[in-house]
Coordinates of C-alpha atoms and ligand atoms in Angstrom, one line a residue:
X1 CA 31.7 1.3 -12.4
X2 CA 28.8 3.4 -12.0
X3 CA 25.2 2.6 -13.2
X4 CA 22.3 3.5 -13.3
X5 CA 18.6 2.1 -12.1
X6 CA 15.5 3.4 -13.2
X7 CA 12.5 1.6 -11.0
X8 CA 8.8 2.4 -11.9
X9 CA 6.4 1.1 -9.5
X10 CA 2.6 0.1 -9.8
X11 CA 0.6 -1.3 -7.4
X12 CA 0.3 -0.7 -3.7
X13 CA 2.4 0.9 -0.6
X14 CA 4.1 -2.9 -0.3
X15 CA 5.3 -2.7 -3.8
X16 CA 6.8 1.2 -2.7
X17 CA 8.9 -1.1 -0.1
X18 CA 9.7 -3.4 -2.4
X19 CA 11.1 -1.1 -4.8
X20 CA 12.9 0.8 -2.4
X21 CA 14.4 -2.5 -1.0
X22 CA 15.6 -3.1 -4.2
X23 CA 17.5 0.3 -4.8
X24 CA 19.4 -0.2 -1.2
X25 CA 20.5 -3.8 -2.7
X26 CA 21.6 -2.7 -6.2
X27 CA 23.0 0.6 -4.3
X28 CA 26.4 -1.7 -3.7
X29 CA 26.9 -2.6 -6.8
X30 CA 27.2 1.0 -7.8
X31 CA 23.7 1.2 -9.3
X32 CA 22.2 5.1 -8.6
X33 CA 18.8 6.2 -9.5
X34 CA 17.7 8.0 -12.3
X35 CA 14.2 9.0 -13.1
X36 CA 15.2 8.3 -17.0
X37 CA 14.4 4.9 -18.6
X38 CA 16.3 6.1 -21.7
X39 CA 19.6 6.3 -20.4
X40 CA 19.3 3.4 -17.5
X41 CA 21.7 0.6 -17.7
X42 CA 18.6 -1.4 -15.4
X43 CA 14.8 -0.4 -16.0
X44 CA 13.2 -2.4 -13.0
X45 CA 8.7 -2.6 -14.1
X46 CA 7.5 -3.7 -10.7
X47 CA 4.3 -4.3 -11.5
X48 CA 0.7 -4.8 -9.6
X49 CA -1.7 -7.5 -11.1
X50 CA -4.7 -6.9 -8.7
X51 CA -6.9 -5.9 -12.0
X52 CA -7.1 -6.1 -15.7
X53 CA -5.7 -2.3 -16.2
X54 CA -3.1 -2.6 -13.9
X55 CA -1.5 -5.7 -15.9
X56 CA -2.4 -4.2 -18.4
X57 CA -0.2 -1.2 -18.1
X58 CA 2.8 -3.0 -18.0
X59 CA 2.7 -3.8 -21.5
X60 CA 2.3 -0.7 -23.1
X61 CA 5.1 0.2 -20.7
X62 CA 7.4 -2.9 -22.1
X63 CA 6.5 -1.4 -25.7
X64 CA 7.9 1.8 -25.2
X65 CA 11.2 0.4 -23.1
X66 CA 11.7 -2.0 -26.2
X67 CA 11.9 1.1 -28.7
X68 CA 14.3 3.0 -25.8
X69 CA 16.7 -0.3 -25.5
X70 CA 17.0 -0.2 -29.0
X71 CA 18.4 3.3 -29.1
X72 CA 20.8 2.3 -26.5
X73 CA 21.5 -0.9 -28.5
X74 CA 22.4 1.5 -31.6
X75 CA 24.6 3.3 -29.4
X76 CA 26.6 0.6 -28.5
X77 CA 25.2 0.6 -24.9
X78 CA 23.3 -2.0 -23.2
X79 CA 19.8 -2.3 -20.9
X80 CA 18.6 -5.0 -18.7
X81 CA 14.7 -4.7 -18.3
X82 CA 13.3 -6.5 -15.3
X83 CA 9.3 -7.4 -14.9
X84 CA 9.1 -7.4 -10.4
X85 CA 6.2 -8.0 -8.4
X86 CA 2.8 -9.6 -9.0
X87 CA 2.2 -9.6 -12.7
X88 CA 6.0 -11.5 -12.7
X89 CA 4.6 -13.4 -9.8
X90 CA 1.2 -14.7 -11.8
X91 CA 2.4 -14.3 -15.5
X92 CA 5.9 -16.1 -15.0
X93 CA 7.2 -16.7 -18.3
X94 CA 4.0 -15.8 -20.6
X95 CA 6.0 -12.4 -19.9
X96 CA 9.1 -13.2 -22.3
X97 CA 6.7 -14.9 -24.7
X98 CA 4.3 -11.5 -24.8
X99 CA 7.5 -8.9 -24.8
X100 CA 10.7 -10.7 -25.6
X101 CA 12.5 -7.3 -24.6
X102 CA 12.1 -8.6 -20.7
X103 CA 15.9 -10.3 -19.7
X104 CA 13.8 -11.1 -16.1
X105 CA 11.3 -12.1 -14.7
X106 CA 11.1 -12.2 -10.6
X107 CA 8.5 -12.4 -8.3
X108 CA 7.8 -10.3 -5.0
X109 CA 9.5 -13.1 -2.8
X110 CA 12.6 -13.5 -5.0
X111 CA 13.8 -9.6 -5.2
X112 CA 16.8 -10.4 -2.8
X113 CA 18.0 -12.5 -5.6
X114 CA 18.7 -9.7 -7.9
X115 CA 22.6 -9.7 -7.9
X116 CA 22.6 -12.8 -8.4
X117 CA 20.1 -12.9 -11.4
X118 CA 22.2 -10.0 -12.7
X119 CA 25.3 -11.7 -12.8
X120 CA 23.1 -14.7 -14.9
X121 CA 21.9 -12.6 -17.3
X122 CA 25.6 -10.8 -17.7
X123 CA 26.4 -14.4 -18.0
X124 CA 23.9 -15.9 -20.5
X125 CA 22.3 -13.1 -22.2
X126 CA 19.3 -15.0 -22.1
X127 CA 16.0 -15.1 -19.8
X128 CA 15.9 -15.5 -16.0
X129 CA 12.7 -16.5 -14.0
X130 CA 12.8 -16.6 -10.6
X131 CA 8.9 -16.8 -8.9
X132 CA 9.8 -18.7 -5.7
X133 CA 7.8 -17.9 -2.8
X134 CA 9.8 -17.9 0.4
X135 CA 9.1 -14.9 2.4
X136 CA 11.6 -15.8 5.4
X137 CA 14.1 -16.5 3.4
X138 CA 13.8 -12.5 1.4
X139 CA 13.7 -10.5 4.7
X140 CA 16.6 -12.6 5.8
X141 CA 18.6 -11.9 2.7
X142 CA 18.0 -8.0 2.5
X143 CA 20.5 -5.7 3.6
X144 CA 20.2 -4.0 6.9
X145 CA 21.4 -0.5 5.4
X146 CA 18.6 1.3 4.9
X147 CA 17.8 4.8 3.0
X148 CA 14.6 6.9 4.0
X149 CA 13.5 9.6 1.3
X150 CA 12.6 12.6 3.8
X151 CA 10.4 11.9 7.3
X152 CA 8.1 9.4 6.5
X153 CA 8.9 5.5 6.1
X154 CA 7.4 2.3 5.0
X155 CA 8.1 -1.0 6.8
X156 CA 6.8 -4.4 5.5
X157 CA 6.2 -6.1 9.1
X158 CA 3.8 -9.2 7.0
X159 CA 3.5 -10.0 3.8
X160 CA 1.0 -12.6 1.7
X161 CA -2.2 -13.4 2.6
X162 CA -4.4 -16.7 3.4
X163 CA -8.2 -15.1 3.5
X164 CA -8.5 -15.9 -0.5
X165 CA -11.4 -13.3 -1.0
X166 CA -12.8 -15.2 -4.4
X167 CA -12.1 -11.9 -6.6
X168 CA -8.6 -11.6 -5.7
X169 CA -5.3 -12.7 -7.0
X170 CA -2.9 -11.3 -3.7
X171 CA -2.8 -14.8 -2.6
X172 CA -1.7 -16.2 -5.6
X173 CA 1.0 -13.7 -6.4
X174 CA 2.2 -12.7 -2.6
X175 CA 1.6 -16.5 -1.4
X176 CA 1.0 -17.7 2.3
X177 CA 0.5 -15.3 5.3
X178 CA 4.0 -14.4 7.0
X179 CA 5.1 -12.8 9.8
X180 CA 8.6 -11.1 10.2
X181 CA 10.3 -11.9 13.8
X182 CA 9.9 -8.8 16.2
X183 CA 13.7 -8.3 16.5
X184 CA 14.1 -7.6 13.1
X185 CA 11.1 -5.1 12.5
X186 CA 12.7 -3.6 15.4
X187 CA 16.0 -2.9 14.1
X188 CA 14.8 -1.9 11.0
X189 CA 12.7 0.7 12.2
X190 CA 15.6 1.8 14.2
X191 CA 17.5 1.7 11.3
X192 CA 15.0 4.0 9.3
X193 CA 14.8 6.5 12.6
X194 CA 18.5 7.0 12.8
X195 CA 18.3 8.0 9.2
X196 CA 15.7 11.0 9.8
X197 CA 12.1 9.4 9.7
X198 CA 9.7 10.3 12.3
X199 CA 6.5 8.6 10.7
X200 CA 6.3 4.9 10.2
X201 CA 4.1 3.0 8.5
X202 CA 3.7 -0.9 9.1
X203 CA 2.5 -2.8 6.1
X204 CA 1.3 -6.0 5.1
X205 CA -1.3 -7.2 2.8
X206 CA -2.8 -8.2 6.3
X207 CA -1.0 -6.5 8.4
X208 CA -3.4 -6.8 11.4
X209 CA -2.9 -10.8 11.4
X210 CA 0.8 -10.1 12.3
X211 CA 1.4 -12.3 14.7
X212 CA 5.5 -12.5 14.5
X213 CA 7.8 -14.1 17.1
X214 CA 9.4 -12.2 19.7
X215 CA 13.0 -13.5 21.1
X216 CA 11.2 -16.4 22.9
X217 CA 9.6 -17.5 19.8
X218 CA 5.9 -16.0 21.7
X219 CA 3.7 -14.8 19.1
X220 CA 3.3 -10.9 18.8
X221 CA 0.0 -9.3 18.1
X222 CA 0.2 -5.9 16.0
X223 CA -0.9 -4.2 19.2
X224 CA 1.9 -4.9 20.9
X225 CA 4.6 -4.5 18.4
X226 CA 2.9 -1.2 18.0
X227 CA 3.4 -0.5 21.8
X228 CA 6.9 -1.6 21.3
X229 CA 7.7 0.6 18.5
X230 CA 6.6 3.6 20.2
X231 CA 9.3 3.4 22.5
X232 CA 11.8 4.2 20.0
X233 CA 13.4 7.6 20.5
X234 CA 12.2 9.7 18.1
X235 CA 9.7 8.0 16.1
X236 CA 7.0 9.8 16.6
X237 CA 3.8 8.4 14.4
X238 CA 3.2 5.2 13.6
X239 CA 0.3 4.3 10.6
X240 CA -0.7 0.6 9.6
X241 CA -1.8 -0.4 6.4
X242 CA -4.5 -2.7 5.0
X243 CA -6.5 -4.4 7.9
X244 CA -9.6 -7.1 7.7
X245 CA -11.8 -6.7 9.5
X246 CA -11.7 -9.7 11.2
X247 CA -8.2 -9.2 12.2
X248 CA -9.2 -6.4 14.1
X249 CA -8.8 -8.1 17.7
X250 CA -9.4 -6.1 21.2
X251 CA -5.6 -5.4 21.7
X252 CA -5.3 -3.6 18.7
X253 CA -8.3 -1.8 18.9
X254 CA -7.3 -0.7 22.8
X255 CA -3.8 0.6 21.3
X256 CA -5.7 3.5 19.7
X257 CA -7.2 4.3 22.9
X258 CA -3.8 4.7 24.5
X259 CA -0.7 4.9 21.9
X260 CA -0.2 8.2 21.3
X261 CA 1.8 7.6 18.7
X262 CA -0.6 5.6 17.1
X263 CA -2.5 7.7 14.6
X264 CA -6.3 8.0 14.6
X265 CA -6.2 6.9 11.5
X266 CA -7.7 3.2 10.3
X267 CA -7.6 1.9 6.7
X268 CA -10.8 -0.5 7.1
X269 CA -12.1 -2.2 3.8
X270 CA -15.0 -3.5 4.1
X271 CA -16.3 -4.2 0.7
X272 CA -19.7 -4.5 0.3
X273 CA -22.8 -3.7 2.7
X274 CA -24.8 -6.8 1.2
X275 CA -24.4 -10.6 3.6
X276 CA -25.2 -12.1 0.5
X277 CA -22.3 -10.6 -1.7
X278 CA -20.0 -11.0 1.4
X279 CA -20.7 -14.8 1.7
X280 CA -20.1 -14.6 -2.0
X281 CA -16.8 -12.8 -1.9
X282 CA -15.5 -15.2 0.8
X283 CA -15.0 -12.2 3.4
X284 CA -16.1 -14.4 6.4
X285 CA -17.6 -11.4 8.5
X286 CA -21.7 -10.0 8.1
X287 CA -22.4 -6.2 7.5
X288 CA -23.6 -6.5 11.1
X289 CA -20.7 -7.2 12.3
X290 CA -18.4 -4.8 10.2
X291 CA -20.5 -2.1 12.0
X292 CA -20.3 -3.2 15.4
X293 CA -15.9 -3.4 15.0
X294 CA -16.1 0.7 13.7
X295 CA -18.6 1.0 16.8
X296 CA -16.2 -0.2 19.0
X297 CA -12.9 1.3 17.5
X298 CA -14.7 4.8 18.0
X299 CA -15.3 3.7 21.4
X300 CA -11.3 3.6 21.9
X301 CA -11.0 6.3 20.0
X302 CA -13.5 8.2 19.0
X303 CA -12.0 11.2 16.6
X304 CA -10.8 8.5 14.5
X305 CA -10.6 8.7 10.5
X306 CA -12.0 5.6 8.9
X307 CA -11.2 4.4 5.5
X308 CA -12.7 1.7 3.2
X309 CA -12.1 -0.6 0.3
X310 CA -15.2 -1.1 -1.9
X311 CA -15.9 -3.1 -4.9
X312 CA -19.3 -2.7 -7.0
X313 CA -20.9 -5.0 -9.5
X314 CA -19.1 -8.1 -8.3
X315 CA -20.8 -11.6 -9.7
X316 CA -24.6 -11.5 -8.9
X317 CA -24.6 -8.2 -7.2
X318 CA -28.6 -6.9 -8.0
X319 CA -29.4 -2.5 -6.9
X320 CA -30.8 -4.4 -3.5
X321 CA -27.1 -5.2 -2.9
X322 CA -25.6 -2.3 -4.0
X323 CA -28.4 -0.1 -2.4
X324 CA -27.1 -1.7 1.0
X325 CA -23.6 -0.8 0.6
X326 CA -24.8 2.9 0.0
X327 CA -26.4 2.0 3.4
X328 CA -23.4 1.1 4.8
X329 CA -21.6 3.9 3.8
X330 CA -24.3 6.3 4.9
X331 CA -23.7 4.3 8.4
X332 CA -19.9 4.2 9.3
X333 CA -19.6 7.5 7.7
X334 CA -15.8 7.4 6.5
X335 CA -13.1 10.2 6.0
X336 CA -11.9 8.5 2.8
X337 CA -12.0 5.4 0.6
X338 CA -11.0 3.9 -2.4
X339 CA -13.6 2.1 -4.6
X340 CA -13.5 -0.1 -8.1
X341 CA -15.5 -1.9 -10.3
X342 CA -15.2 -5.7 -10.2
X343 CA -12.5 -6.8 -12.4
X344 CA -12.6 -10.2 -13.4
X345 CA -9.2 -11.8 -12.8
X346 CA -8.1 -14.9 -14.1
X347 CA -7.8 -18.2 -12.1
X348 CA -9.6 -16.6 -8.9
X349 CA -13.1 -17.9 -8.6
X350 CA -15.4 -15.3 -9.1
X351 CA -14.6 -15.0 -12.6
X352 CA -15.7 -18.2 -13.3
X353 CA -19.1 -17.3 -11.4
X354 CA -22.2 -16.4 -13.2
X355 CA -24.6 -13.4 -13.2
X356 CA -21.4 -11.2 -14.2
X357 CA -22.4 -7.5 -14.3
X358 CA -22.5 -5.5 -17.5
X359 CA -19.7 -2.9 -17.8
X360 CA -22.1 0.3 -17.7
X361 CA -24.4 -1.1 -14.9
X362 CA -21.0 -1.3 -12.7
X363 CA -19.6 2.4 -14.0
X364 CA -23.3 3.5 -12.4
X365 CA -22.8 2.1 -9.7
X366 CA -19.3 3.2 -9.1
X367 CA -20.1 6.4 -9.8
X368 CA -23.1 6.4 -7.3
X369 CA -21.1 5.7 -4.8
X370 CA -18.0 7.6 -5.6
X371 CA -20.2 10.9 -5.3
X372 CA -21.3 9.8 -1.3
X373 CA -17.8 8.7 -0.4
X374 CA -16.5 12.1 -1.9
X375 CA -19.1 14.0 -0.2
X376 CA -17.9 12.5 2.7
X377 CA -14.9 13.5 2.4
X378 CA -15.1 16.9 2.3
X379 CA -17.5 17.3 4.8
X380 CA -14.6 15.4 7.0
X381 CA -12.0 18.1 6.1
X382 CA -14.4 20.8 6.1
X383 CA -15.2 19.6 9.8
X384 CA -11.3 20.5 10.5
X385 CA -11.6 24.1 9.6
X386 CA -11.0 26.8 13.1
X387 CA -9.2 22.8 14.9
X388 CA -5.9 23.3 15.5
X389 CA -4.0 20.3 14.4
X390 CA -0.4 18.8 15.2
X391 CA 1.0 18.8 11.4
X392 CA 4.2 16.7 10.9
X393 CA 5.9 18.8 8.1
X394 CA 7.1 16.5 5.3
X395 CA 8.7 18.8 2.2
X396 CA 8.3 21.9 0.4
X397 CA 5.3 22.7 -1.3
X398 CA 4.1 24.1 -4.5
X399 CA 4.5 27.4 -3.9
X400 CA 7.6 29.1 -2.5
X401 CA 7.9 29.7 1.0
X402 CA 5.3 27.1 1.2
X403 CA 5.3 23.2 3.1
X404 CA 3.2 20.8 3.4
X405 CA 3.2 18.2 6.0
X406 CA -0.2 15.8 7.2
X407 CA -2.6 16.1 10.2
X408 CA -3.0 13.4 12.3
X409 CA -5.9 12.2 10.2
X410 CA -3.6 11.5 7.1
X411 CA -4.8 14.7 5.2
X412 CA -2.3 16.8 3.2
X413 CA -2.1 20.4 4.9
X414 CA -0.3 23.1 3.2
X415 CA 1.4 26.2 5.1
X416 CA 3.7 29.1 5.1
X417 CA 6.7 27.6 6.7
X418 CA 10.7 27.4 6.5
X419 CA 12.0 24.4 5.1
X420 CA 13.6 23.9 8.5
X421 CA 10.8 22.9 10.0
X422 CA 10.7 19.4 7.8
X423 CA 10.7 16.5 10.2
X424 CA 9.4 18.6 12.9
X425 CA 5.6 18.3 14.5
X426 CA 3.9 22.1 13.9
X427 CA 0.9 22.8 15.7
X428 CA -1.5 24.6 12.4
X429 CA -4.5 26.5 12.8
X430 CA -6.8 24.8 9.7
X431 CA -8.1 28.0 7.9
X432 CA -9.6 26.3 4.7
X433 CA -10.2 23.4 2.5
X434 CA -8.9 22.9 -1.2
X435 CA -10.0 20.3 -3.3
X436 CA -8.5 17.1 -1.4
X437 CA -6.2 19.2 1.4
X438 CA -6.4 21.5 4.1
X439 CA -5.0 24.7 4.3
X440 CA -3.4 26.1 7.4
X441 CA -1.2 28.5 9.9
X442 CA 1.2 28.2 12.3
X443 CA -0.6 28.7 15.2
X444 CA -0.4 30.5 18.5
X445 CA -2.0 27.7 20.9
X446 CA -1.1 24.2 20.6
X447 CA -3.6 21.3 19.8
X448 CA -3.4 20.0 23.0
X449 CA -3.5 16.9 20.5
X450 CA -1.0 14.1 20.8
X451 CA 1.8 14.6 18.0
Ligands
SAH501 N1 -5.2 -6.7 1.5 C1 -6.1 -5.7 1.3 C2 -6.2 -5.1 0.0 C3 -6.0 -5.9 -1.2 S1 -6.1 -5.1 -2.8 C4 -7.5 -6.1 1.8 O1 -7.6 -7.3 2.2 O2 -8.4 -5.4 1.9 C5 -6.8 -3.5 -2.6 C6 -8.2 -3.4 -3.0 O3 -8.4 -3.7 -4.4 C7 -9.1 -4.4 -2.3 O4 -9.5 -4.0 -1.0 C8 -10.3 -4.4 -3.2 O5 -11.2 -3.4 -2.9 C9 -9.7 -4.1 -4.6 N2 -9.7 -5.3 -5.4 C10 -9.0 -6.5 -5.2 N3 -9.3 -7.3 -6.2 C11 -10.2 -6.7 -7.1 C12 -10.8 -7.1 -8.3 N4 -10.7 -8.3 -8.8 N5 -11.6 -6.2 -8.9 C13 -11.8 -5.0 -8.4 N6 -11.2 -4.6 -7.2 C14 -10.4 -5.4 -6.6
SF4_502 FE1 -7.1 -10.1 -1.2 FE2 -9.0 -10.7 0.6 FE3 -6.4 -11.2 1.1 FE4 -7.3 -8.7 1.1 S1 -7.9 -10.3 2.5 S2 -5.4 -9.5 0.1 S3 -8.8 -8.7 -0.5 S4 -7.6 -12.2 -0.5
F3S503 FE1 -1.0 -5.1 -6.7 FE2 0.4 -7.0 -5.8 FE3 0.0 -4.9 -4.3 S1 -1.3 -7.3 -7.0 S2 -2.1 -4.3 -5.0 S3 1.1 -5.0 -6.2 S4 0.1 -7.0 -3.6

């Protein structure tokens, strides 16, 4: 009989995966997608615990669902509501205890489970935890039928991580570094090519420490796997997602100097610029020598984008530490980056440190360095206007007639296109910027780029 699935997902690119993985394994027992909570026979919550608001979310979420599910009750029809991913993983059963509306709870390493946790709740009508933490034993389990929505794909090649930064909780809820056997990554990507993408992106929470088997049981660097991938017919970018910097060996760093498939394009996070908050922070790299990796990845490849991860006002962090992140910044220069004030999460050891920094001294700061990093940012897309730029076009955009598609670089390009050209590589003249875009023509010479 046919059902329905309604998925909302929080949280990073490796939760996207996740939730997409989930959909391909509910997709046999005749469970389609809606984007509906109120008329879903399964609302899925996979949820992201990596600060306060983002747990936080989930409950006001679980409030509403409650108040839908008892419509549906009224009506004589049933829903199942699922908590997924890291808050399951960290908040196990506190969940049920906080929003008895939850029938499940499952963690990030237990989602190939879910038939069978359906067919226990169908069975019991009562509450079903399932937090294990076996890795392997998931990718295994998942189906190889894959579905890709339009060109551009995501790829969990590792998962979990074994750094334990002392602000953050991706240990705890993703568990022990692992690395998914070459073969496999292989077919899947295969799998996801044959179904239209051209783009790939490789994630793990560490995704440069990949280090999975090939068929002799030899380990793989991401390098390599990367120069493996590129042989596939048809895929023609491939994007990895988040590094550490001290994952960031010579290999890997030489692949962007001679990949061209590999896009100039690196997602860096750094942190802080201060030694002192570094040592703090458990990072186990220097300022120093955070610089000296982007000096050397320009050296390979030297138009590439950089990104960065930053975090202000963490434990003990005084305006001489903070002014030497701005100094850091003002060094690498970067294309984009994401930054947040310190969140203090439970059980990780920096919230247990002292010399926490008041709320409004940590907004200042944010916002400090939120106005370099944007002005960065433009002046990176700005620097793109008169290039011409291989654009792989993605889907329509807002306007009609219009596409949009993303330069090698990652940015969002809009242009006057027909829809046929999705999936295709377009060589656009960049004519302008808007707000976080570029804005661009089919042009009449080509980029002399690689695609
Ligand atoms: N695995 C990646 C990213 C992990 S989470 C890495 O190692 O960089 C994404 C980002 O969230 C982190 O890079 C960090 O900048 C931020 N973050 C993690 N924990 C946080 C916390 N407790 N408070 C504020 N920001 C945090
Ligand atoms: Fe978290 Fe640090 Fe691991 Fe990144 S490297 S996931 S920030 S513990
Ligand atoms: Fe959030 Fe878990 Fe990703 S905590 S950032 S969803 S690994």
């Amino acid at each position: 009989m046919a059902k329905s699935l309604f998925i909302k997902t929080y949280g990073c690119q490796m939760n996207v995966y996740d939730s997409a993985r989930m959909a391909d394994l509910l997709a046999p027992l005749g469970y389609a997608a809606t984007d509906r909570p109120d008329d879903a026979d399964l609302v899925i919550l996979n949820t992201c615990h990596i600060r306060e608001k983002a747990a936080e979310k989930v409950y006001s979420e679980l409030g509403r669902i409650r108040q839908m599910k008892q419509t549906r009750q009224d009506a004589g029809q049933d829903m199942v509501v699922a908590v997924a991913g890291c808050v399951a993983q960290a908040e196990g059963e506190e969940i049920t205890r906080r929003a008895p509306v939850v029938d499940m709870v499952f963690g990030p390493q237990s989602y190939h489970q879910l038939p069978e946790l359906l067919a226990r709740v169908a069975r019991a009508r009562g509450e079903v935890l399932a937090t294990e933490f076996p890795a392997q034993e998931k990718f295994d389990a998942l189906p190889r039928e894959v579905s890709v929505d339009g060109v551009t794909a995501f790829l969990a090649v590792q998962e979990g991580c074994d750094k334990f930064c002392t602000f953050c909780v991706v240990p705890y809820t993703r568990g022990a570094e692992y690395s998914r056997p070459v073969a496999q990554i292989v077919a899947e990507a295969e799998a996801l090519v044959a179904k239209g993408a051209r783009e790939i992106t490789l994630l793990g929470q560490n995704v440069n420490a990949y280090h999975g088997a090939d068929a002799d049981g030899r380990p793989v660097p991401l390098g390599d796997l990367a120069r493996r991938l590129a042989e596939i017919p048809g895929l023609a970018r491939i994007r990895y997602t988040t590094s550490h910097p001290r994952d960031m060996d010579d290999a890997l760093i030489a692949a962007h100097g001679d990949v061209a498939a590999l896009m100039p394009y690196l997602h860096l996070p750094v942190q802080s610029g201060s030694d002192r908050i570094l040592k703090a922070m458990n990072r186990g790299h220097t300022a120093e020598h955070y610089l000296r990796l982007v000096e050397k990845i320009r050296a390979a490849r030297p138009d590439i984008a950089l990104s960065g991860d930053f975090i202000v006002g963490f434990p003990g962090e005084t305006d001489a530490d903070f002014e030497a992140t701005m100094a850091l910044v003002r060094e690498v220069n970067y294309a984009s980056a994401f930054s947040f004030a310190y969140s203090a999460r439970p059980g990780t050891p920096a919230a247990a440190l002292p010399g926490q920094v008041p709320e409004a001294v940590k907004g200042e700061r944010l916002q400090r360095l939120q106005a370099l990093l944007a002005e960065q940012q433009d002046a990176f897309n700005a620097a793109q206007v008169g290039r011409t730029l291989p654009v792989l076009i993605e889907k329509p955009g807002r306007h009609a007639g219009q596409m949009t598609g993303r330069s090698p670089y990652l940015q969002p390009v809009h242009l006057d296109a027909p829809a046929e050209l999705a999936g295709q590589i377009v060589d656009v003249e960049i004519t302008g910027v808007t707000a976080r875009s570029l804005a661009g023509r089919r042009a009449a010479r080509p980029s002399g780029l690689a695609a």
